[in-house]
Amino acid sequence: MLLKKVKFIINKLKSAKISLKITAIYAIMFSLVLLILNASILFGVKNYLYSQADKQIEDMQTILLNKNKTIDLSSKTLFSDITSTENISVKISTKAGKTLNLLGKFNYKIKKHFQNLGKKRLEDREKHLLYKSISVQNKKNGNVYIEIVKNMHNEYWFMKVLFVAMAAADFVGIIASIILGYLVSKKMLKPIDYITKTAENISINNLKDRIDVKESDDELNRLANTFNKMIERLQEAFDKQTQFVSDASHELRTPIAVIQGYANLLDRWGKDDREVLEKSIYAIKLEAANMAGLIENLLFLAKGDSDTQLVDKKEFWLNELIDEVVSETKLIEKNHLIISSKNDTVKILADYKMIKQMLRIFIDNSIKFTPKNGKIDISSIVQDDKVKIAVSDNGIGIPENELKNIFDRFYIVDKSRSKENGGSGLGLSIAKWIILVHKGTIDVKSEEGKWTKITVTLKLK
């Protein structure tokens, strides 16, 4: 039954408010401290009182032993000059049990004292006694026994009063600690209620609410700051997601509309007109290929965002990869001068396919925006524990105010927003993701109408 009650109380505490839990823990700890402190005080007082009683008995013993040398222990004047006899009784008797002398009312039932010489604590009719029996040699009566008893009634009464006073003080202290602890904990945890209400008001359509943060640097303020930063990140991510979905829908809407248009054209005229048929089939295949590329890029970025994109890092020679990309580009691109002015021999740990994809993206961009017979340079330079890969061209360049946006998804520089150059604005976003996943950095410099240089820095260790 007791175990069930304990379990019930524990379960109640688990489901209680934090303020109640803190108050309960504080009250329990405070009670334990008071209990230990009061027990220590009572124990110390008790030992002190018993040590004083022991001293009184020892003093009485010393006096009687000294008098035994000059005065007969049965003399009525034996105790006449003894002043400090508070609650002390003395009985002097022979071995046969005959009482020779008494100090005070020696009405205690102490048995077998002759066989148990020494000091001990006794209880007689609920009286607490400190008792000592000694054997001495007397000239007149021979071997006699001196029994000294200290009645501890006053001392125990003082201890009872002290115990009651401490218990009352403890009770008042515990009640006060519970009340004050609850009020203080509730006040200290009030910001949590405010944070909770603010969190309840925040929804996917309302990410603008923030928690007011005070100047103090306590845990709750740090929690509020963390919460605000989290909401800011959520709002930023949600805004990007909304923009991404909008841009993706827009990019997909165009090829779908083209395909639908040519499909309708085929349905009306393509059966009889060979030229319309060939033109429609070509356009549909082109737009389908564009859609496939767009969807593939979207899937790549989606996997990157969800950390499910496989990155297979292996050691390979970067200079050989650059030579390979340069050779392949020369085969398919005859209208531009593709060179590699410097290509240091270096081995790196990276995903071979991704690094090649990154280089292809930069080179394709340079080809699109560099006039015929323009020069595109792909180079690599080793500097200390890093390697810098640079792709530069003498094309149309990028306006300075748009450099910071070129890696945003679906972003296309205004001067290049024409279908003849192709592209959906995802290539540079993919390239940036590849660089970041390899813990590299990217730097873009350009002068509008003259040149552009993209530099990727990767660590060798």
GROMACS .gro file of C-alpha atoms in nm:
model
  461
    1MET     CA    1   0.000   0.000   0.000
    2LEU     CA    2   0.282   0.239   0.092
    3LEU     CA    3   0.464   0.155  -0.232
    4LYS     CA    4   0.150   0.235  -0.433
    5LYS     CA    5   0.116   0.571  -0.259
    6VAL     CA    6   0.482   0.653  -0.330
    7LYS     CA    7   0.437   0.560  -0.698
    8PHE     CA    8   0.120   0.770  -0.712
    9ILE     CA    9   0.304   1.074  -0.570
   10ILE     CA   10   0.596   1.024  -0.812
   11ASN     CA   11   0.360   1.002  -1.111
   12LYS     CA   12   0.181   1.315  -0.996
   13LEU     CA   13   0.511   1.501  -0.968
   14LYS     CA   14   0.614   1.387  -1.317
   15SER     CA   15   0.299   1.533  -1.469
   16ALA     CA   16   0.308   1.849  -1.256
   17LYS     CA   17   0.420   2.192  -1.373
   18ILE     CA   18   0.789   2.277  -1.366
   19SER     CA   19   0.727   2.542  -1.099
   20LEU     CA   20   0.569   2.279  -0.872
   21LYS     CA   21   0.854   2.036  -0.939
   22ILE     CA   22   1.113   2.302  -0.856
   23THR     CA   23   0.919   2.396  -0.541
   24ALA     CA   24   0.893   2.032  -0.432
   25ILE     CA   25   1.264   1.967  -0.491
   26TYR     CA   26   1.358   2.292  -0.316
   27ALA     CA   27   1.133   2.209  -0.016
   28ILE     CA   28   1.270   1.854   0.011
   29MET     CA   29   1.630   1.972  -0.007
   30PHE     CA   30   1.562   2.251   0.243
   31SER     CA   31   1.390   2.003   0.478
   32LEU     CA   32   1.681   1.760   0.454
   33VAL     CA   33   1.930   2.038   0.529
   34LEU     CA   34   1.723   2.152   0.830
   35LEU     CA   35   1.687   1.793   0.952
   36ILE     CA   36   2.061   1.728   0.931
   37LEU     CA   37   2.144   2.066   1.087
   38ASN     CA   38   1.897   2.025   1.376
   39ALA     CA   39   2.001   1.664   1.437
   40SER     CA   40   2.363   1.782   1.453
   41ILE     CA   41   2.271   2.059   1.698
   42LEU     CA   42   2.068   1.825   1.922
   43PHE     CA   43   2.343   1.565   1.914
   44GLY     CA   44   2.601   1.829   2.004
   45VAL     CA   45   2.390   1.973   2.286
   46LYS     CA   46   2.324   1.625   2.426
   47ASN     CA   47   2.694   1.539   2.424
   48TYR     CA   48   2.776   1.871   2.586
   49LEU     CA   49   2.520   1.819   2.865
   50TYR     CA   50   2.642   1.465   2.931
   51SER     CA   51   3.003   1.583   2.936
   52GLN     CA   52   2.910   1.845   3.198
   53ALA     CA   53   2.728   1.580   3.401
   54ASP     CA   54   3.030   1.353   3.375
   55LYS     CA   55   3.247   1.636   3.503
   56GLN     CA   56   3.014   1.691   3.802
   57ILE     CA   57   3.030   1.321   3.891
   58GLU     CA   58   3.408   1.319   3.854
   59ASP     CA   59   3.433   1.629   4.075
   60MET     CA   60   3.212   1.462   4.339
   61GLN     CA   61   3.424   1.148   4.324
   62THR     CA   62   3.744   1.348   4.368
   63ILE     CA   63   3.601   1.533   4.670
   64LEU     CA   64   3.485   1.213   4.838
   65LEU     CA   65   3.812   1.031   4.774
   66ASN     CA   66   4.006   1.323   4.924
   67LYS     CA   67   3.777   1.335   5.231
   68ASN     CA   68   3.810   0.961   5.277
   69LYS     CA   69   4.168   1.023   5.385
   70THR     CA   70   4.071   1.255   5.675
   71ILE     CA   71   3.701   1.203   5.758
   72ASP     CA   72   3.501   0.891   5.820
   73LEU     CA   73   3.262   0.835   5.526
   74SER     CA   74   2.974   0.769   5.771
   75SER     CA   75   3.015   1.112   5.929
   76LYS     CA   76   2.712   1.343   5.908
   77THR     CA   77   2.941   1.637   5.823
   78LEU     CA   78   3.076   1.461   5.516
   79PHE     CA   79   2.861   1.659   5.269
   80SER     CA   80   2.828   1.982   5.472
   81ASP     CA   81   3.079   2.184   5.271
   82ILE     CA   82   2.983   2.048   4.929
   83THR     CA   83   2.794   2.322   4.740
   84SER     CA   84   2.763   2.197   4.383
   85THR     CA   85   2.513   1.911   4.435
   86GLU     CA   86   2.240   2.001   4.185
   87ASN     CA   87   2.044   1.686   4.102
   88ILE     CA   88   2.329   1.472   4.235
   89SER     CA   89   2.265   1.195   4.488
   90VAL     CA   90   2.529   0.993   4.670
   91LYS     CA   91   2.497   0.668   4.862
   92ILE     CA   92   2.778   0.517   5.062
   93SER     CA   93   2.726   0.157   5.171
   94THR     CA   94   2.914  -0.148   5.293
   95LYS     CA   95   2.964  -0.467   5.102
   96ALA     CA   96   2.681  -0.620   5.302
   97GLY     CA   97   2.448  -0.347   5.179
   98LYS     CA   98   2.433  -0.137   5.495
   99THR     CA   99   2.390   0.234   5.417
  100LEU     CA  100   2.656   0.448   5.581
  101ASN     CA  101   2.571   0.789   5.441
  102LEU     CA  102   2.337   0.964   5.193
  103LEU     CA  103   2.337   1.286   4.994
  104GLY     CA  104   1.992   1.378   4.870
  105LYS     CA  105   1.707   1.135   4.827
  106PHE     CA  106   1.866   0.822   4.691
  107ASN     CA  107   1.542   0.650   4.594
  108TYR     CA  108   1.663   0.483   4.275
  109LYS     CA  109   1.630   0.111   4.209
  110ILE     CA  110   1.977   0.030   4.090
  111LYS     CA  111   2.056  -0.340   4.098
  112LYS     CA  112   2.382  -0.529   4.091
  113HIS     CA  113   2.587  -0.214   4.127
  114PHE     CA  114   2.851  -0.392   4.332
  115GLN     CA  115   2.927  -0.627   4.047
  116ASN     CA  116   2.924  -0.348   3.787
  117LEU     CA  117   3.166  -0.083   3.897
  118GLY     CA  118   3.222   0.213   3.666
  119LYS     CA  119   3.006   0.472   3.489
  120LYS     CA  120   2.690   0.407   3.289
  121ARG     CA  121   2.360   0.557   3.185
  122LEU     CA  122   2.041   0.424   3.338
  123GLU     CA  123   1.669   0.482   3.330
  124ASP     CA  124   1.463   0.454   3.645
  125ARG     CA  125   1.087   0.519   3.627
  126GLU     CA  126   1.135   0.721   3.306
  127LYS     CA  127   1.411   0.917   3.469
  128HIS     CA  128   1.737   0.955   3.283
  129LEU     CA  129   2.031   0.893   3.518
  130LEU     CA  130   2.405   0.906   3.493
  131TYR     CA  131   2.541   0.653   3.745
  132LYS     CA  132   2.884   0.568   3.874
  133SER     CA  133   2.991   0.317   4.138
  134ILE     CA  134   3.338   0.303   4.290
  135SER     CA  135   3.498   0.089   4.559
  136VAL     CA  136   3.723   0.247   4.822
  137GLN     CA  137   3.903   0.129   5.136
  138ASN     CA  138   3.782   0.301   5.453
  139LYS     CA  139   3.974   0.286   5.783
  140LYS     CA  140   3.666   0.228   5.997
  141ASN     CA  141   3.438   0.025   5.770
  142GLY     CA  142   3.685  -0.147   5.543
  143ASN     CA  143   3.585  -0.188   5.180
  144VAL     CA  144   3.288   0.043   5.101
  145TYR     CA  145   3.104   0.137   4.785
  146ILE     CA  146   3.027   0.490   4.675
  147GLU     CA  147   2.733   0.529   4.432
  148ILE     CA  148   2.699   0.866   4.260
  149VAL     CA  149   2.385   0.940   4.058
  150LYS     CA  150   2.324   1.247   3.841
  151ASN     CA  151   1.958   1.302   3.757
  152MET     CA  152   1.940   1.435   3.398
  153HIS     CA  153   1.581   1.555   3.428
  154ASN     CA  154   1.659   1.923   3.375
  155GLU     CA  155   1.890   1.849   3.086
  156TYR     CA  156   1.632   1.630   2.911
  157TRP     CA  157   1.362   1.889   2.971
  158PHE     CA  158   1.587   2.150   2.809
  159MET     CA  159   1.646   1.916   2.514
  160LYS     CA  160   1.270   1.857   2.476
  161VAL     CA  161   1.203   2.231   2.474
  162LEU     CA  162   1.487   2.281   2.227
  163PHE     CA  163   1.352   2.000   2.006
  164VAL     CA  164   0.999   2.146   2.007
  165ALA     CA  165   1.135   2.493   1.929
  166MET     CA  166   1.344   2.356   1.643
  167ALA     CA  167   1.053   2.149   1.509
  168ALA     CA  168   0.828   2.455   1.514
  169ALA     CA  169   1.095   2.665   1.346
  170ASP     CA  170   1.148   2.389   1.087
  171PHE     CA  171   0.775   2.369   1.018
  172VAL     CA  172   0.750   2.744   0.971
  173GLY     CA  173   1.067   2.743   0.760
  174ILE     CA  174   0.943   2.461   0.535
  175ILE     CA  175   0.602   2.623   0.484
  176ALA     CA  176   0.772   2.957   0.410
  177SER     CA  177   1.017   2.787   0.171
  178ILE     CA  178   0.729   2.618  -0.014
  179ILE     CA  179   0.535   2.943  -0.051
  180LEU     CA  180   0.836   3.158  -0.139
  181GLY     CA  181   0.982   2.885  -0.361
  182TYR     CA  182   0.658   2.856  -0.554
  183LEU     CA  183   0.624   3.232  -0.596
  184VAL     CA  184   0.989   3.277  -0.697
  185SER     CA  185   0.990   2.980  -0.937
  186LYS     CA  186   0.664   3.094  -1.092
  187LYS     CA  187   0.804   3.443  -1.144
  188MET     CA  188   1.132   3.311  -1.284
  189LEU     CA  189   0.950   3.073  -1.519
  190LYS     CA  190   0.699   3.333  -1.634
  191PRO     CA  191   0.902   3.403  -1.952
  192ILE     CA  192   0.851   3.038  -2.048
  193ASP     CA  193   0.473   3.091  -2.046
  194TYR     CA  194   0.530   3.394  -2.267
  195ILE     CA  195   0.750   3.189  -2.501
  196THR     CA  196   0.483   2.918  -2.511
  197LYS     CA  197   0.206   3.164  -2.599
  198THR     CA  198   0.423   3.323  -2.867
  199ALA     CA  199   0.500   2.979  -3.011
  200GLU     CA  200   0.130   2.895  -3.017
  201ASN     CA  201   0.059   3.213  -3.215
  202ILE     CA  202   0.325   3.130  -3.474
  203SER     CA  203   0.204   2.930  -3.771
  204ILE     CA  204   0.309   2.873  -4.130
  205ASN     CA  205   0.115   3.187  -4.223
  206ASN     CA  206   0.250   3.392  -3.933
  207LEU     CA  207   0.626   3.377  -3.889
  208LYS     CA  208   0.670   3.742  -3.800
  209ASP     CA  209   0.609   3.722  -3.424
  210ARG     CA  210   0.919   3.737  -3.205
  211ILE     CA  211   0.987   3.715  -2.833
  212ASP     CA  212   1.091   4.038  -2.663
  213VAL     CA  213   1.439   3.982  -2.519
  214LYS     CA  214   1.565   4.175  -2.216
  215GLU     CA  215   1.920   4.293  -2.169
  216SER     CA  216   2.010   4.029  -1.907
  217ASP     CA  217   2.211   3.727  -2.016
  218ASP     CA  218   2.038   3.449  -1.824
  219GLU     CA  219   1.930   3.108  -1.954
  220LEU     CA  220   1.574   3.215  -2.039
  221ASN     CA  221   1.695   3.510  -2.243
  222ARG     CA  222   1.935   3.284  -2.429
  223LEU     CA  223   1.643   3.046  -2.489
  224ALA     CA  224   1.434   3.336  -2.624
  225ASN     CA  225   1.722   3.446  -2.851
  226THR     CA  226   1.764   3.089  -2.977
  227PHE     CA  227   1.391   3.065  -3.040
  228ASN     CA  228   1.391   3.394  -3.234
  229LYS     CA  229   1.686   3.281  -3.444
  230MET     CA  230   1.514   2.950  -3.513
  231ILE     CA  231   1.198   3.129  -3.631
  232GLU     CA  232   1.410   3.357  -3.850
  233ARG     CA  233   1.575   3.052  -4.008
  234LEU     CA  234   1.235   2.889  -4.056
  235GLN     CA  235   1.097   3.204  -4.215
  236GLU     CA  236   1.399   3.233  -4.443
  237ALA     CA  237   1.373   2.863  -4.539
  238PHE     CA  238   0.999   2.892  -4.595
  239ASP     CA  239   1.042   3.202  -4.811
  240LYS     CA  240   1.309   3.026  -5.015
  241GLN     CA  241   1.090   2.718  -5.049
  242THR     CA  242   0.795   2.928  -5.163
  243GLN     CA  243   1.013   3.110  -5.414
  244PHE     CA  244   1.168   2.782  -5.527
  245VAL     CA  245   0.830   2.619  -5.588
  246SER     CA  246   0.709   2.930  -5.769
  247ASP     CA  247   1.018   2.943  -5.991
  248ALA     CA  248   1.009   2.568  -6.058
  249SER     CA  249   0.643   2.591  -6.156
  250HIS     CA  250   0.722   2.880  -6.387
  251GLU     CA  251   1.014   2.699  -6.549
  252LEU     CA  252   0.810   2.383  -6.603
  253ARG     CA  253   0.505   2.571  -6.726
  254THR     CA  254   0.688   2.705  -7.034
  255PRO     CA  255   0.806   2.371  -7.184
  256ILE     CA  256   0.471   2.210  -7.102
  257ALA     CA  257   0.290   2.490  -7.283
  258VAL     CA  258   0.524   2.450  -7.582
  259ILE     CA  259   0.469   2.075  -7.592
  260GLN     CA  260   0.092   2.121  -7.566
  261GLY     CA  261   0.101   2.382  -7.844
  262TYR     CA  262   0.295   2.160  -8.084
  263ALA     CA  263   0.081   1.861  -7.992
  264ASN     CA  264  -0.228   2.059  -8.089
  265LEU     CA  265  -0.050   2.170  -8.408
  266LEU     CA  266   0.023   1.807  -8.492
  267ASP     CA  267  -0.336   1.713  -8.422
  268ARG     CA  268  -0.462   1.977  -8.668
  269TRP     CA  269  -0.202   1.990  -8.947
  270GLY     CA  270   0.075   1.742  -8.878
  271LYS     CA  271  -0.098   1.446  -9.033
  272ASP     CA  272  -0.090   1.603  -9.378
  273ASP     CA  273   0.200   1.854  -9.359
  274ARG     CA  274   0.545   1.690  -9.342
  275GLU     CA  275   0.722   2.015  -9.251
  276VAL     CA  276   0.488   2.085  -8.960
  277LEU     CA  277   0.530   1.726  -8.842
  278GLU     CA  278   0.912   1.742  -8.836
  279LYS     CA  279   0.917   2.087  -8.678
  280SER     CA  280   0.673   1.980  -8.404
  281ILE     CA  281   0.857   1.659  -8.328
  282TYR     CA  282   1.188   1.847  -8.299
  283ALA     CA  283   1.037   2.112  -8.068
  284ILE     CA  284   0.868   1.852  -7.849
  285LYS     CA  285   1.190   1.650  -7.817
  286LEU     CA  286   1.387   1.967  -7.734
  287GLU     CA  287   1.143   2.082  -7.467
  288ALA     CA  288   1.119   1.730  -7.322
  289ALA     CA  289   1.499   1.720  -7.295
  290ASN     CA  290   1.496   2.063  -7.125
  291MET     CA  291   1.231   1.938  -6.881
  292ALA     CA  292   1.430   1.623  -6.809
  293GLY     CA  293   1.742   1.828  -6.738
  294LEU     CA  294   1.546   2.068  -6.516
  295ILE     CA  295   1.388   1.784  -6.320
  296GLU     CA  296   1.725   1.613  -6.279
  297ASN     CA  297   1.873   1.936  -6.141
  298LEU     CA  298   1.578   1.980  -5.907
  299LEU     CA  299   1.619   1.625  -5.778
  300PHE     CA  300   1.992   1.685  -5.723
  301LEU     CA  301   1.923   1.996  -5.514
  302ALA     CA  302   1.639   1.826  -5.326
  303LYS     CA  303   1.868   1.538  -5.228
  304GLY     CA  304   2.134   1.788  -5.126
  305ASP     CA  305   1.887   1.976  -4.907
  306SER     CA  306   1.777   1.653  -4.736
  307ASP     CA  307   2.136   1.522  -4.697
  308THR     CA  308   2.058   1.212  -4.906
  309GLN     CA  309   2.281   1.299  -5.202
  310LEU     CA  310   2.556   1.036  -5.224
  311VAL     CA  311   2.908   1.182  -5.205
  312ASP     CA  312   3.174   0.926  -5.299
  313LYS     CA  313   3.509   1.078  -5.203
  314LYS     CA  314   3.822   0.915  -5.339
  315GLU     CA  315   4.177   1.026  -5.411
  316PHE     CA  316   4.249   1.123  -5.772
  317TRP     CA  317   4.479   1.352  -5.973
  318LEU     CA  318   4.307   1.687  -6.018
  319ASN     CA  319   4.537   1.791  -6.299
  320GLU     CA  320   4.437   1.483  -6.501
  321LEU     CA  321   4.067   1.564  -6.450
  322ILE     CA  322   4.120   1.922  -6.573
  323ASP     CA  323   4.311   1.797  -6.879
  324GLU     CA  324   4.025   1.555  -6.951
  325VAL     CA  325   3.760   1.830  -6.925
  326VAL     CA  326   3.965   2.063  -7.146
  327SER     CA  327   4.007   1.792  -7.413
  328GLU     CA  328   3.636   1.703  -7.411
  329THR     CA  329   3.536   2.069  -7.433
  330LYS     CA  330   3.767   2.127  -7.730
  331LEU     CA  331   3.602   1.838  -7.916
  332ILE     CA  332   3.249   1.973  -7.880
  333GLU     CA  333   3.317   2.347  -7.882
  334LYS     CA  334   3.482   2.483  -8.196
  335ASN     CA  335   3.379   2.848  -8.165
  336HIS     CA  336   3.591   2.930  -7.857
  337LEU     CA  337   3.954   2.899  -7.759
  338ILE     CA  338   3.972   2.652  -7.466
  339ILE     CA  339   4.308   2.654  -7.286
  340SER     CA  340   4.470   2.557  -6.956
  341SER     CA  341   4.742   2.813  -6.885
  342LYS     CA  342   4.861   2.646  -6.562
  343ASN     CA  343   4.772   2.303  -6.426
  344ASP     CA  344   4.974   2.199  -6.120
  345THR     CA  345   5.013   1.830  -6.050
  346VAL     CA  346   4.815   1.756  -5.733
  347LYS     CA  347   4.610   1.476  -5.582
  348ILE     CA  348   4.289   1.557  -5.390
  349LEU     CA  349   4.028   1.364  -5.190
  350ALA     CA  350   3.689   1.440  -5.344
  351ASP     CA  351   3.397   1.306  -5.546
  352TYR     CA  352   3.538   1.274  -5.899
  353LYS     CA  353   3.203   1.301  -6.078
  354MET     CA  354   3.089   1.602  -5.875
  355ILE     CA  355   3.411   1.798  -5.930
  356LYS     CA  356   3.382   1.725  -6.301
  357GLN     CA  357   3.016   1.834  -6.297
  358MET     CA  358   3.117   2.158  -6.123
  359LEU     CA  359   3.382   2.231  -6.387
  360ARG     CA  360   3.134   2.156  -6.670
  361ILE     CA  361   2.882   2.401  -6.517
  362PHE     CA  362   3.137   2.685  -6.502
  363ILE     CA  363   3.269   2.611  -6.852
  364ASP     CA  364   2.917   2.588  -7.001
  365ASN     CA  365   2.832   2.926  -6.849
  366SER     CA  366   3.148   3.078  -6.992
  367ILE     CA  367   3.068   2.935  -7.338
  368LYS     CA  368   2.712   3.075  -7.325
  369PHE     CA  369   2.819   3.426  -7.233
  370THR     CA  370   3.146   3.457  -7.423
  371PRO     CA  371   3.134   3.579  -7.785
  372LYS     CA  372   3.268   3.366  -8.069
  373ASN     CA  373   3.646   3.322  -8.077
  374GLY     CA  374   3.657   3.423  -7.712
  375LYS     CA  375   3.904   3.262  -7.473
  376ILE     CA  376   3.815   3.035  -7.179
  377ASP     CA  377   4.094   2.937  -6.940
  378ILE     CA  378   4.073   2.646  -6.687
  379SER     CA  379   4.370   2.640  -6.452
  380SER     CA  380   4.480   2.507  -6.112
  381ILE     CA  381   4.744   2.639  -5.871
  382VAL     CA  382   4.868   2.473  -5.550
  383GLN     CA  383   4.927   2.715  -5.261
  384ASP     CA  384   5.049   2.565  -4.932
  385ASP     CA  385   4.780   2.315  -4.821
  386LYS     CA  386   4.521   2.435  -5.071
  387VAL     CA  387   4.454   2.414  -5.442
  388LYS     CA  388   4.280   2.691  -5.636
  389ILE     CA  389   4.078   2.604  -5.947
  390ALA     CA  390   4.003   2.902  -6.170
  391VAL     CA  391   3.769   2.928  -6.472
  392SER     CA  392   3.802   3.263  -6.650
  393ASP     CA  393   3.673   3.408  -6.975
  394ASN     CA  394   3.666   3.736  -7.169
  395GLY     CA  395   3.288   3.734  -7.210
  396ILE     CA  396   3.014   3.985  -7.134
  397GLY     CA  397   3.081   3.984  -6.758
  398ILE     CA  398   2.835   4.022  -6.470
  399PRO     CA  399   2.704   4.352  -6.330
  400GLU     CA  400   2.855   4.424  -5.990
  401ASN     CA  401   2.516   4.456  -5.818
  402GLU     CA  402   2.417   4.106  -5.935
  403LEU     CA  403   2.730   3.913  -5.833
  404LYS     CA  404   2.585   3.824  -5.491
  405ASN     CA  405   2.273   3.669  -5.648
  406ILE     CA  406   2.416   3.447  -5.920
  407PHE     CA  407   2.420   3.136  -5.698
  408ASP     CA  408   2.053   3.171  -5.602
  409ARG     CA  409   1.828   2.908  -5.751
  410PHE     CA  410   1.657   3.006  -6.077
  411TYR     CA  411   1.839   3.339  -6.077
  412ILE     CA  412   1.940   3.456  -6.423
  413VAL     CA  413   2.129   3.775  -6.486
  414ASP     CA  414   1.901   4.023  -6.665
  415LYS     CA  415   2.123   4.061  -6.970
  416SER     CA  416   2.129   3.685  -7.018
  417ARG     CA  417   1.759   3.618  -6.969
  418SER     CA  418   1.704   3.491  -7.322
  419LYS     CA  419   1.606   3.147  -7.436
  420GLU     CA  420   1.874   3.136  -7.702
  421ASN     CA  421   2.136   3.094  -7.430
  422GLY     CA  422   1.927   2.829  -7.253
  423GLY     CA  423   1.961   2.738  -6.889
  424SER     CA  424   1.724   2.747  -6.594
  425GLY     CA  425   1.940   2.920  -6.335
  426LEU     CA  426   2.011   2.601  -6.136
  427GLY     CA  427   2.362   2.518  -6.258
  428LEU     CA  428   2.552   2.763  -6.035
  429SER     CA  429   2.337   2.659  -5.735
  430ILE     CA  430   2.443   2.297  -5.793
  431ALA     CA  431   2.807   2.402  -5.833
  432LYS     CA  432   2.796   2.595  -5.506
  433TRP     CA  433   2.644   2.297  -5.324
  434ILE     CA  434   2.923   2.071  -5.456
  435ILE     CA  435   3.186   2.318  -5.333
  436LEU     CA  436   3.026   2.349  -4.988
  437VAL     CA  437   2.991   1.972  -4.944
  438HIS     CA  438   3.366   1.949  -5.009
  439LYS     CA  439   3.424   2.223  -4.747
  440GLY     CA  440   3.561   2.458  -5.011
  441THR     CA  441   3.510   2.826  -5.087
  442ILE     CA  442   3.413   3.012  -5.403
  443ASP     CA  443   3.503   3.362  -5.519
  444VAL     CA  444   3.361   3.543  -5.824
  445LYS     CA  445   3.514   3.853  -5.979
  446SER     CA  446   3.391   4.022  -6.295
  447GLU     CA  447   3.399   4.341  -6.494
  448GLU     CA  448   3.089   4.403  -6.700
  449GLY     CA  449   3.153   4.374  -7.071
  450LYS     CA  450   3.513   4.251  -7.028
  451TRP     CA  451   3.574   3.938  -6.822
  452THR     CA  452   3.464   3.698  -6.546
  453LYS     CA  453   3.675   3.479  -6.317
  454ILE     CA  454   3.544   3.211  -6.081
  455THR     CA  455   3.793   3.071  -5.829
  456VAL     CA  456   3.725   2.758  -5.619
  457THR     CA  457   3.954   2.683  -5.325
  458LEU     CA  458   3.975   2.327  -5.188
  459LYS     CA  459   4.182   2.202  -4.895
  460LEU     CA  460   4.434   1.928  -4.969
  461LYS     CA  461   4.429   1.782  -4.615
   0.00000   0.00000   0.00000
